[in-house]
Coordinates of C-alpha atoms and ligand atoms in Angstrom, one line a residue:
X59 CA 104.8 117.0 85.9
X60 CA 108.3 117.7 87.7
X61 CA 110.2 116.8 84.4
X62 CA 109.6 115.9 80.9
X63 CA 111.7 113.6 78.3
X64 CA 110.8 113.4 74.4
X65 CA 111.5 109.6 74.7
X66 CA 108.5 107.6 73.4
X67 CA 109.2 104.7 75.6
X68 CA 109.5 105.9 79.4
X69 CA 109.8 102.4 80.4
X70 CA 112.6 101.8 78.8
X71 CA 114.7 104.6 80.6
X72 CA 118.4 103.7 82.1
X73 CA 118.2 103.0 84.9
X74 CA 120.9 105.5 86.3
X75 CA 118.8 108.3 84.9
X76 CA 115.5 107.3 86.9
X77 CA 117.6 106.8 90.3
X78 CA 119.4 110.1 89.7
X79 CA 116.0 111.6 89.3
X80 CA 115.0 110.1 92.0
X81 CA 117.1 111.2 94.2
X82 CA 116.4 114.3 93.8
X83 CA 113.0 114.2 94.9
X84 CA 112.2 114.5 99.0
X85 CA 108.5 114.9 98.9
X86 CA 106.1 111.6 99.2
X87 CA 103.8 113.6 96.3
X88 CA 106.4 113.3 94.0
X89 CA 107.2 109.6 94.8
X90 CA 103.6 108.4 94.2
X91 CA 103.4 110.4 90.7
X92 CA 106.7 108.5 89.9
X93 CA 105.8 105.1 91.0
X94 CA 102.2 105.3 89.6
X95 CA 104.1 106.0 86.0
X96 CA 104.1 102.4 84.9
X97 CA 105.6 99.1 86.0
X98 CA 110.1 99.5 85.6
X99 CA 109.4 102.7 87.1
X100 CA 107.4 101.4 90.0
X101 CA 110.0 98.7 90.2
X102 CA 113.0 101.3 90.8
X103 CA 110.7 103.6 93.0
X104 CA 110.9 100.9 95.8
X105 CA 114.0 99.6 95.5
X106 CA 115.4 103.3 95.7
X107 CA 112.7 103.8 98.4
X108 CA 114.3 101.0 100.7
X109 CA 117.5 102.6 100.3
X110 CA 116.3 105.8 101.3
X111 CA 114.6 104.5 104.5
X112 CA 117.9 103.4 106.2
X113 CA 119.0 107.3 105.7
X114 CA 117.9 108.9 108.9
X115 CA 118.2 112.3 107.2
X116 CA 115.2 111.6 104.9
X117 CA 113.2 110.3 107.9
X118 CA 111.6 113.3 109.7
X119 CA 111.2 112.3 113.8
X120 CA 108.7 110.2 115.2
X121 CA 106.0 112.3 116.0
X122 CA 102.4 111.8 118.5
X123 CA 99.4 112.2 117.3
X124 CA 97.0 113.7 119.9
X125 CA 93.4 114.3 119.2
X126 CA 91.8 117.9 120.0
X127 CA 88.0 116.1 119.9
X128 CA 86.8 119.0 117.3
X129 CA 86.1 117.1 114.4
X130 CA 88.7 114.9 112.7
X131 CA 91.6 117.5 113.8
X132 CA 94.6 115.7 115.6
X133 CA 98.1 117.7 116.6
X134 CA 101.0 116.6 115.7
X135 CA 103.7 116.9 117.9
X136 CA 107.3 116.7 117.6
X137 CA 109.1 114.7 120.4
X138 CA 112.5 115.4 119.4
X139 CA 112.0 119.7 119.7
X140 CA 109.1 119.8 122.2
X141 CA 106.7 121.7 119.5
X142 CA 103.3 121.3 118.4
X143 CA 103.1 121.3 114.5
X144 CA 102.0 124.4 112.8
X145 CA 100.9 121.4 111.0
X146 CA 97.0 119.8 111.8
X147 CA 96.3 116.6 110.2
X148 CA 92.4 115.5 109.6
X149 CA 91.8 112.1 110.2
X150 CA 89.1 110.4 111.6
X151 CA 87.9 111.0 115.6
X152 CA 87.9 107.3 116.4
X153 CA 90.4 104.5 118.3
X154 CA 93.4 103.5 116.1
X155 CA 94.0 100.1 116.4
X156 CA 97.6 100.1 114.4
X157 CA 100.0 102.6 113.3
X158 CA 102.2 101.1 110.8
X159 CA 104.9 102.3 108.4
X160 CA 103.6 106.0 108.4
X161 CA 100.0 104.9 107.8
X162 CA 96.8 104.4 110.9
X163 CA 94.9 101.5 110.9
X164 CA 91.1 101.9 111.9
X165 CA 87.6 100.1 111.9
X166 CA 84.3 101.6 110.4
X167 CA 80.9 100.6 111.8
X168 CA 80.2 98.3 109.3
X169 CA 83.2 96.8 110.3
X170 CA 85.9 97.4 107.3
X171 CA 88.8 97.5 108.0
X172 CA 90.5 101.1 106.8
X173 CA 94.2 102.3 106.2
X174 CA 94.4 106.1 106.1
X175 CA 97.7 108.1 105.7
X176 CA 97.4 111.4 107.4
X177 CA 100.7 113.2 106.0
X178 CA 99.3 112.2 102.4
X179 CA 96.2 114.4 103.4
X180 CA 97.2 117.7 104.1
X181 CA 99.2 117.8 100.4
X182 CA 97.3 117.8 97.2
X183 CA 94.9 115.8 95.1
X184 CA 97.2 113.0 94.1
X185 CA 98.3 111.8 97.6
X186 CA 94.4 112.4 98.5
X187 CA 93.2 110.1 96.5
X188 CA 95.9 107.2 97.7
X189 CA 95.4 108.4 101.1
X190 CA 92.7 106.0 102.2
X191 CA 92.3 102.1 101.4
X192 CA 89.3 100.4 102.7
X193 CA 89.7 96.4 102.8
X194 CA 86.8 94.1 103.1
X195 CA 84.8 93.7 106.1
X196 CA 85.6 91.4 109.3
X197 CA 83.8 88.2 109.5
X198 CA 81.9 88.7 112.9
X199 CA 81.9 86.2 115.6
X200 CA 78.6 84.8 115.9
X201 CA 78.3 83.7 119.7
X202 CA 79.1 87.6 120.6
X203 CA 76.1 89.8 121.2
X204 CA 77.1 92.6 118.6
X205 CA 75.3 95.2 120.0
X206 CA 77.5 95.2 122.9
X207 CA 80.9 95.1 120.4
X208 CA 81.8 98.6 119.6
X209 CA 83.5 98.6 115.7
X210 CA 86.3 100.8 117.1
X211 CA 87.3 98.3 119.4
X212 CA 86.6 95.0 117.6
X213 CA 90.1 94.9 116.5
X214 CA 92.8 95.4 119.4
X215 CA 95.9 95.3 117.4
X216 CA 96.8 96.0 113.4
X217 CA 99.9 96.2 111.4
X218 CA 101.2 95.8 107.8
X219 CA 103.9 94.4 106.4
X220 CA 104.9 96.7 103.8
X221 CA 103.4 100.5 102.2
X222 CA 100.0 99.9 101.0
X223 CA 100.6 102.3 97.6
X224 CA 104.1 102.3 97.1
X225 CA 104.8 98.2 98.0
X226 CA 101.1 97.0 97.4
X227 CA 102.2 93.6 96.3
X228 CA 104.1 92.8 99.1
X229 CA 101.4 94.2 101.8
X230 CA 99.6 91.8 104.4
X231 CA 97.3 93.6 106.9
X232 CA 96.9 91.7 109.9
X233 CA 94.5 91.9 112.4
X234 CA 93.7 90.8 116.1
X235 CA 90.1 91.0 116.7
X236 CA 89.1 91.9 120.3
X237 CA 86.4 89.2 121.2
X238 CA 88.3 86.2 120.9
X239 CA 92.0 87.6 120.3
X240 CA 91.8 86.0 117.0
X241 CA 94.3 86.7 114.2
X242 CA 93.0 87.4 110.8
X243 CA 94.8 88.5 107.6
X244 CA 94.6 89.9 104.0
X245 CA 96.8 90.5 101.3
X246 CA 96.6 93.6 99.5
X247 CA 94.9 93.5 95.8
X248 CA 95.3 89.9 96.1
X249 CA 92.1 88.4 98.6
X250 CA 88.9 89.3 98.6
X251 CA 88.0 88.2 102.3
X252 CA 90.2 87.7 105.4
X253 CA 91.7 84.2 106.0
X254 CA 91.5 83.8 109.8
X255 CA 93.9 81.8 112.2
X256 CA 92.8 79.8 114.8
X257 CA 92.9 81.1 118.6
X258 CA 89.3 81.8 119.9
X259 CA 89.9 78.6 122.7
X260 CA 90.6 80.1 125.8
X261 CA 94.4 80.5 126.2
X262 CA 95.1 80.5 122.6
X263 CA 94.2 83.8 121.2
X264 CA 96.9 86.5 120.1
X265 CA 97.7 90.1 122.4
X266 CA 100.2 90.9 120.3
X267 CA 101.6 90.6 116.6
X268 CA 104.5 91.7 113.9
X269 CA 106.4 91.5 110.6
X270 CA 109.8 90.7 110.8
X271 CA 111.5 88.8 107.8
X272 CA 108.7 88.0 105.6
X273 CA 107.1 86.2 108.2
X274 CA 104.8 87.6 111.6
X275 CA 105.0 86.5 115.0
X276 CA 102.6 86.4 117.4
X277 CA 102.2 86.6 121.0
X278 CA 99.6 84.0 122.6
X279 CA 97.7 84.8 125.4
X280 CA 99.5 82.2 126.7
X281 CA 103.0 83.7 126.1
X282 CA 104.2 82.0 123.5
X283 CA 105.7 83.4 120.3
X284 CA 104.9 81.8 117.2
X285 CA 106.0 82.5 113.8
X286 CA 103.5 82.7 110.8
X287 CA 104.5 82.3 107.2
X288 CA 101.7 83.3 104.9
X289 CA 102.2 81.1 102.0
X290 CA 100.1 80.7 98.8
X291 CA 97.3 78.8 100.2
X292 CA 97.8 78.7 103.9
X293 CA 100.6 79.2 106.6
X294 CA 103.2 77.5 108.4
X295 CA 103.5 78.1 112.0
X296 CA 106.3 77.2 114.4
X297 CA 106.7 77.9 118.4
X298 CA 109.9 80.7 118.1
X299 CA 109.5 81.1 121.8
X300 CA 108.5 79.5 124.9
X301 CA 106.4 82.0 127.6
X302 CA 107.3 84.4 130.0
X303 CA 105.2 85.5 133.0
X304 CA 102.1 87.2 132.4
X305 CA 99.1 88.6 134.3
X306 CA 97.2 91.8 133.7
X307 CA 99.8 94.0 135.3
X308 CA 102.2 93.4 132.8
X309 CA 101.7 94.4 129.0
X310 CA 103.9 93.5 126.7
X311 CA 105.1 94.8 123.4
X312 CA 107.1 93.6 120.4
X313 CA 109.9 95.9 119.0
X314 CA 112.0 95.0 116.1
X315 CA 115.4 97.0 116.9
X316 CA 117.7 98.5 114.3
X317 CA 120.0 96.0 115.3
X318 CA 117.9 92.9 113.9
X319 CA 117.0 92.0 117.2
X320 CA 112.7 91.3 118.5
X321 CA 112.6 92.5 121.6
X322 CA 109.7 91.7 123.8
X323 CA 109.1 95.1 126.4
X324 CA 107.5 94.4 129.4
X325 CA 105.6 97.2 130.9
X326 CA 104.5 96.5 134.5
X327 CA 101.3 98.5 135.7
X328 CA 100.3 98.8 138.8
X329 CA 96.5 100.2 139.2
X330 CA 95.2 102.2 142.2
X331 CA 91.7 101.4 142.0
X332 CA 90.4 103.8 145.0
X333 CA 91.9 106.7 142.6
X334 CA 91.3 105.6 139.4
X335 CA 95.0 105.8 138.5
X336 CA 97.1 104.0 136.7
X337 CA 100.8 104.4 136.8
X338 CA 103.5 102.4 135.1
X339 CA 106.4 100.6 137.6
X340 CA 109.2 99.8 135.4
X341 CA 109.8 98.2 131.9
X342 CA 111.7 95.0 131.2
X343 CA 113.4 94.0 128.3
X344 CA 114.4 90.7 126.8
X345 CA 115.7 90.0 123.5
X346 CA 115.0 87.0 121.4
X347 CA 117.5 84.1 120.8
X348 CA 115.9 82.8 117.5
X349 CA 118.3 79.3 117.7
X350 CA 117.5 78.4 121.3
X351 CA 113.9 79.6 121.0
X352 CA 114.6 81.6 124.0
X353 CA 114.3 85.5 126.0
X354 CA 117.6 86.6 127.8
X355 CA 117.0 90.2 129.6
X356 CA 118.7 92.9 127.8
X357 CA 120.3 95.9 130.3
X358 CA 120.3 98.3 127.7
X359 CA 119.3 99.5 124.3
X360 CA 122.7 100.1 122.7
X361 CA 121.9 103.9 121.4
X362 CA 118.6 102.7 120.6
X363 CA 115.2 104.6 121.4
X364 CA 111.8 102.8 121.5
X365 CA 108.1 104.3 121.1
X366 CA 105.9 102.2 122.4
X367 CA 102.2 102.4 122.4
X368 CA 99.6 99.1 122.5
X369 CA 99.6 99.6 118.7
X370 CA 102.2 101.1 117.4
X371 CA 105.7 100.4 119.1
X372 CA 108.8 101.4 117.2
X373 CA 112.5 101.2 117.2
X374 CA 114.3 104.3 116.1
X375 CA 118.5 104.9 116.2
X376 CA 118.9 107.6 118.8
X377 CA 121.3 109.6 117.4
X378 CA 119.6 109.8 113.8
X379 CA 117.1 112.4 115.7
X380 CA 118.8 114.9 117.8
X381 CA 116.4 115.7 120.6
X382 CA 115.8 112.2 121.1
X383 CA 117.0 110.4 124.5
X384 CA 119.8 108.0 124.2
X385 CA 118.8 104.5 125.5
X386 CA 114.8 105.8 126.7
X387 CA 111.4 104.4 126.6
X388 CA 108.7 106.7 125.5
X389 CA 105.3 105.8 126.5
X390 CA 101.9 106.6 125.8
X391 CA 98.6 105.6 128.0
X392 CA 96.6 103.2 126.4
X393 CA 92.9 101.7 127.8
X394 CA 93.5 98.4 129.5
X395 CA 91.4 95.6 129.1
X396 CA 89.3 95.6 132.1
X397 CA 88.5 99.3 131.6
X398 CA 86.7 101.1 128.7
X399 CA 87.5 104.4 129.6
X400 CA 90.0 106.3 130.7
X401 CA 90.3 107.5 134.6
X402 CA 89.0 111.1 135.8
X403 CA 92.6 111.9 135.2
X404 CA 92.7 111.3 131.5
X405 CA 94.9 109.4 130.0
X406 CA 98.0 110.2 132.4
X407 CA 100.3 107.5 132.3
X408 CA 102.7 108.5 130.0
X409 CA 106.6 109.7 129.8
X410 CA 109.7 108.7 129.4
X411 CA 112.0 105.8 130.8
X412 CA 115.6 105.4 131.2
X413 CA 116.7 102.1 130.8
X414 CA 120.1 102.1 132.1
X415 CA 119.4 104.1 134.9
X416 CA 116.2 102.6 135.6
X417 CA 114.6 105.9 136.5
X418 CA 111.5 107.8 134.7
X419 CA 111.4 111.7 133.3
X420 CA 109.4 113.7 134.3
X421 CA 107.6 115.3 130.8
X422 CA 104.6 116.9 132.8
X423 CA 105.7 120.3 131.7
X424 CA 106.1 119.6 128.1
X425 CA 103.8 121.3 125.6
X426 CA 101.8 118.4 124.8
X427 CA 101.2 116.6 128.3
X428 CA 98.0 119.2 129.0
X429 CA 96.8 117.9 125.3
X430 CA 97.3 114.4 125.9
X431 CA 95.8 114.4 129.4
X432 CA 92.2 116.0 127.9
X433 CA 92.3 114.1 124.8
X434 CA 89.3 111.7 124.6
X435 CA 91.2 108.9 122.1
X436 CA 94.3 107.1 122.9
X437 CA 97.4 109.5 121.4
X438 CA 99.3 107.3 119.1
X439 CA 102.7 107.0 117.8
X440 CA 103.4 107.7 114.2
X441 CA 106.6 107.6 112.1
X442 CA 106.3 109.3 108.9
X443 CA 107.8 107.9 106.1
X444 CA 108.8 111.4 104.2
X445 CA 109.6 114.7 105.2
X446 CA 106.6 116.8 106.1
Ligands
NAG573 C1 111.3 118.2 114.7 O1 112.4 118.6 115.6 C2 113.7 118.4 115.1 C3 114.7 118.8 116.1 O2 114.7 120.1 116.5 C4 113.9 119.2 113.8 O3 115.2 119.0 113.2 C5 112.8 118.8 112.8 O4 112.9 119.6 111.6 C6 111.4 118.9 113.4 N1 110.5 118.3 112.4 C7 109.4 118.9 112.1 C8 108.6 118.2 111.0 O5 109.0 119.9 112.6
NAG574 C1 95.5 99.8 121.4 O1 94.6 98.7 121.6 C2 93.8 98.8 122.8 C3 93.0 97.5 123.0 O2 91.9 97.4 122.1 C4 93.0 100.0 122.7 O3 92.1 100.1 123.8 C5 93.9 101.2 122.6 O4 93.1 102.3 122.5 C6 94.8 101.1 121.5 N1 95.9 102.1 121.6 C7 96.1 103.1 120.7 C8 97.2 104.0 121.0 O5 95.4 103.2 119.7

């Protein structure tokens, strides 16, 4: 234990005592032990915890995860310095479908859905043991021929609303399953089974989805943006945006800014088949005006920085991380729908973008392009939530 008091009653501690104590701790281990103590301490954990998040300097860099294929070893690399981690971090060879508030998001072959912290996993026993959260299964979809459904790919998007061990109360998991783009959801400790949301009629399933103000919004196939509030028994849904353009040359990602703004990123693709190549054109970005239930196109990111990935896409204040580009797009390659595997040139189309300038960096000689170009699995973004 990092301290010890001869009170009988820890739960009845000031409260200016536990928050100075707090503060003094900087490593996620020591969070959990604290939180895990009993229920006023729990209660101060988080609120201290949501302070803590809007300080950049406790927030190490947003970092890529790239798979090596030997086992469950991924690299971590750090964007912000060019360096590859001394660090390795074992986590499961398979597709992530959501990276989420420092935690991956994965399906099993029987078809649970799994949460699975990989900075909790190279520290000790306690973090171990909170590292990995296994919901319930997926309901399957009974006109689809299962054997052709591959588990790692039967959900195309995931994200959470809130930390799974330090916030459990407040966490949904939701879920877009692939056949059907249907959106399914489950709150932590509290369900037993998913509670899925309509969709599977052509046109209305979900490509993308997020958590913004105790409520998600999804994107339709169709384009539209609803907003979902999970209530006790059910959910309220309401249009929050009507559709832009869409085909399969543009993908499109939502972003919640710093600023409290949803963004929607466009990402136009264009394909060479002859090649197998895939290279992305440009990116466009609108912002949304919640009264008018309306995009207007947005010229610049204000000092912002955006990591965008099919599954994890994040927002980060630029000049919190030094080393971080001012007003850029980085990108990785992710598999497209039409198209299982990558192309005979790996997954290549990845980089940087400059917004205001319009124009693309090269980051071919970085250390961790050769890595992401053998890598078998889609690299994937991850912010960590404590230093490493
Ligand atoms: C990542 O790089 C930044 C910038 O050089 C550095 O300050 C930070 O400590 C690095 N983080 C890790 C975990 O290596
Ligand atoms: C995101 O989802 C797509 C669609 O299922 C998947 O193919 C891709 O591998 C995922 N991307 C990442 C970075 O995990």
């Amino acid at each position: 234990m990092f301290f010890l008091f001869v009170l009988a009653d820890w739960s009845e501690l000031p409260n200016q005592i536990l928050e100075s104590v707090l503060e003094r701790l900087d490593l996620l281990a020591d969070y959990v032990r604290f939180s895990v103590v009993c229920r006023s301490w729990n209660f101060i954990a988080k609120d201290n915890r949501k302070k803590r998040v809007k300080m950049p300097c406790c927030h190490p860099p947003p970092m890529l995860l790239i798979n090596t294929d030997i086992g469950d070893i991924w690299k971590v690399y750090n964007v912000t310095d060019d360096k590859l981690l001394d660090l390795q971090v074992r986590v499961p060879n398979t597709r992530f479908c959501g990276s989420s508030k420092g935690w991956l998001i994965f399906v099993e072959n029987d078809f649970t859905v799994t949460l699975i912290n990989p900075f909790f996993r190279v520290r000790g026993r306690v973090e171990k043991e909170n590292s990995i959260i296994h919901l319930p299964p997926l309901r399957l979809i009974k006109e689809i021929d299962m054997s052709r459904v591959r588990h790692e790919r039967y959900v195309y998007k995931a994200t959470i609303s809130a930390d799974p061990v330090l916030n459990a109360n407040e966490c949904i998991v939701v879920v877009i399953t692939q056949p059907g783009y249907q959106l399914a959801f489950i709150r932590l400790g509290k369900d037993r089974a998913w509670s899925y949301i309509d969709g599977r009629a052509r046109g209305r399933g979900f490509d993308e989805v997020i958590f913004l103000g105790g409520k998600f919004y999804g994107v339709r196939n169709n384009g539209r943006l609803l907003s979902l509030e999970i209530t006790r028994f059910s959910f309220n849904r309401k249009l929050a945006a009507r559709s832009l353009r869409r085909d399969h040359t543009i993908k499109s990602y939502l972003v919640y800014s710093n600023k409290k703004e949803l963004l929607m990123v466009e990402r136009h693709i264009s394909f060479d088949r002859k090649n197998d190549m895939r290279t992305t054109s440009k990116f466009i970005i609108y912002k949304l005006n919640f009264d008018e239930c309306k995009w207007t196109k947005k010229n610049s990111l204000g000092g912002e920085t955006l990591f965008l990935g099919d599954n994890s896409s994040f927002s980060v204040i630029s000049s919190s991380f030094p080393g971080c580009l001012r007003n850029c797009i980085y990108f990785t390659h992710d598999y497209d729908w039409f198209r299982s595997k990558f192309g005979p040139r790996g997954p290549n189309d990845f980089g940087v973008y400059d917004v205001e300038d319009e124009s693309f960096l090269s980051i071919d000689s970085t250390k961790a392009s050769m890595l992401v170009k053998m890598s078998l699995q889609p690299s994937i973004w991850i912010l960590p939530t404590f230093q490493l």
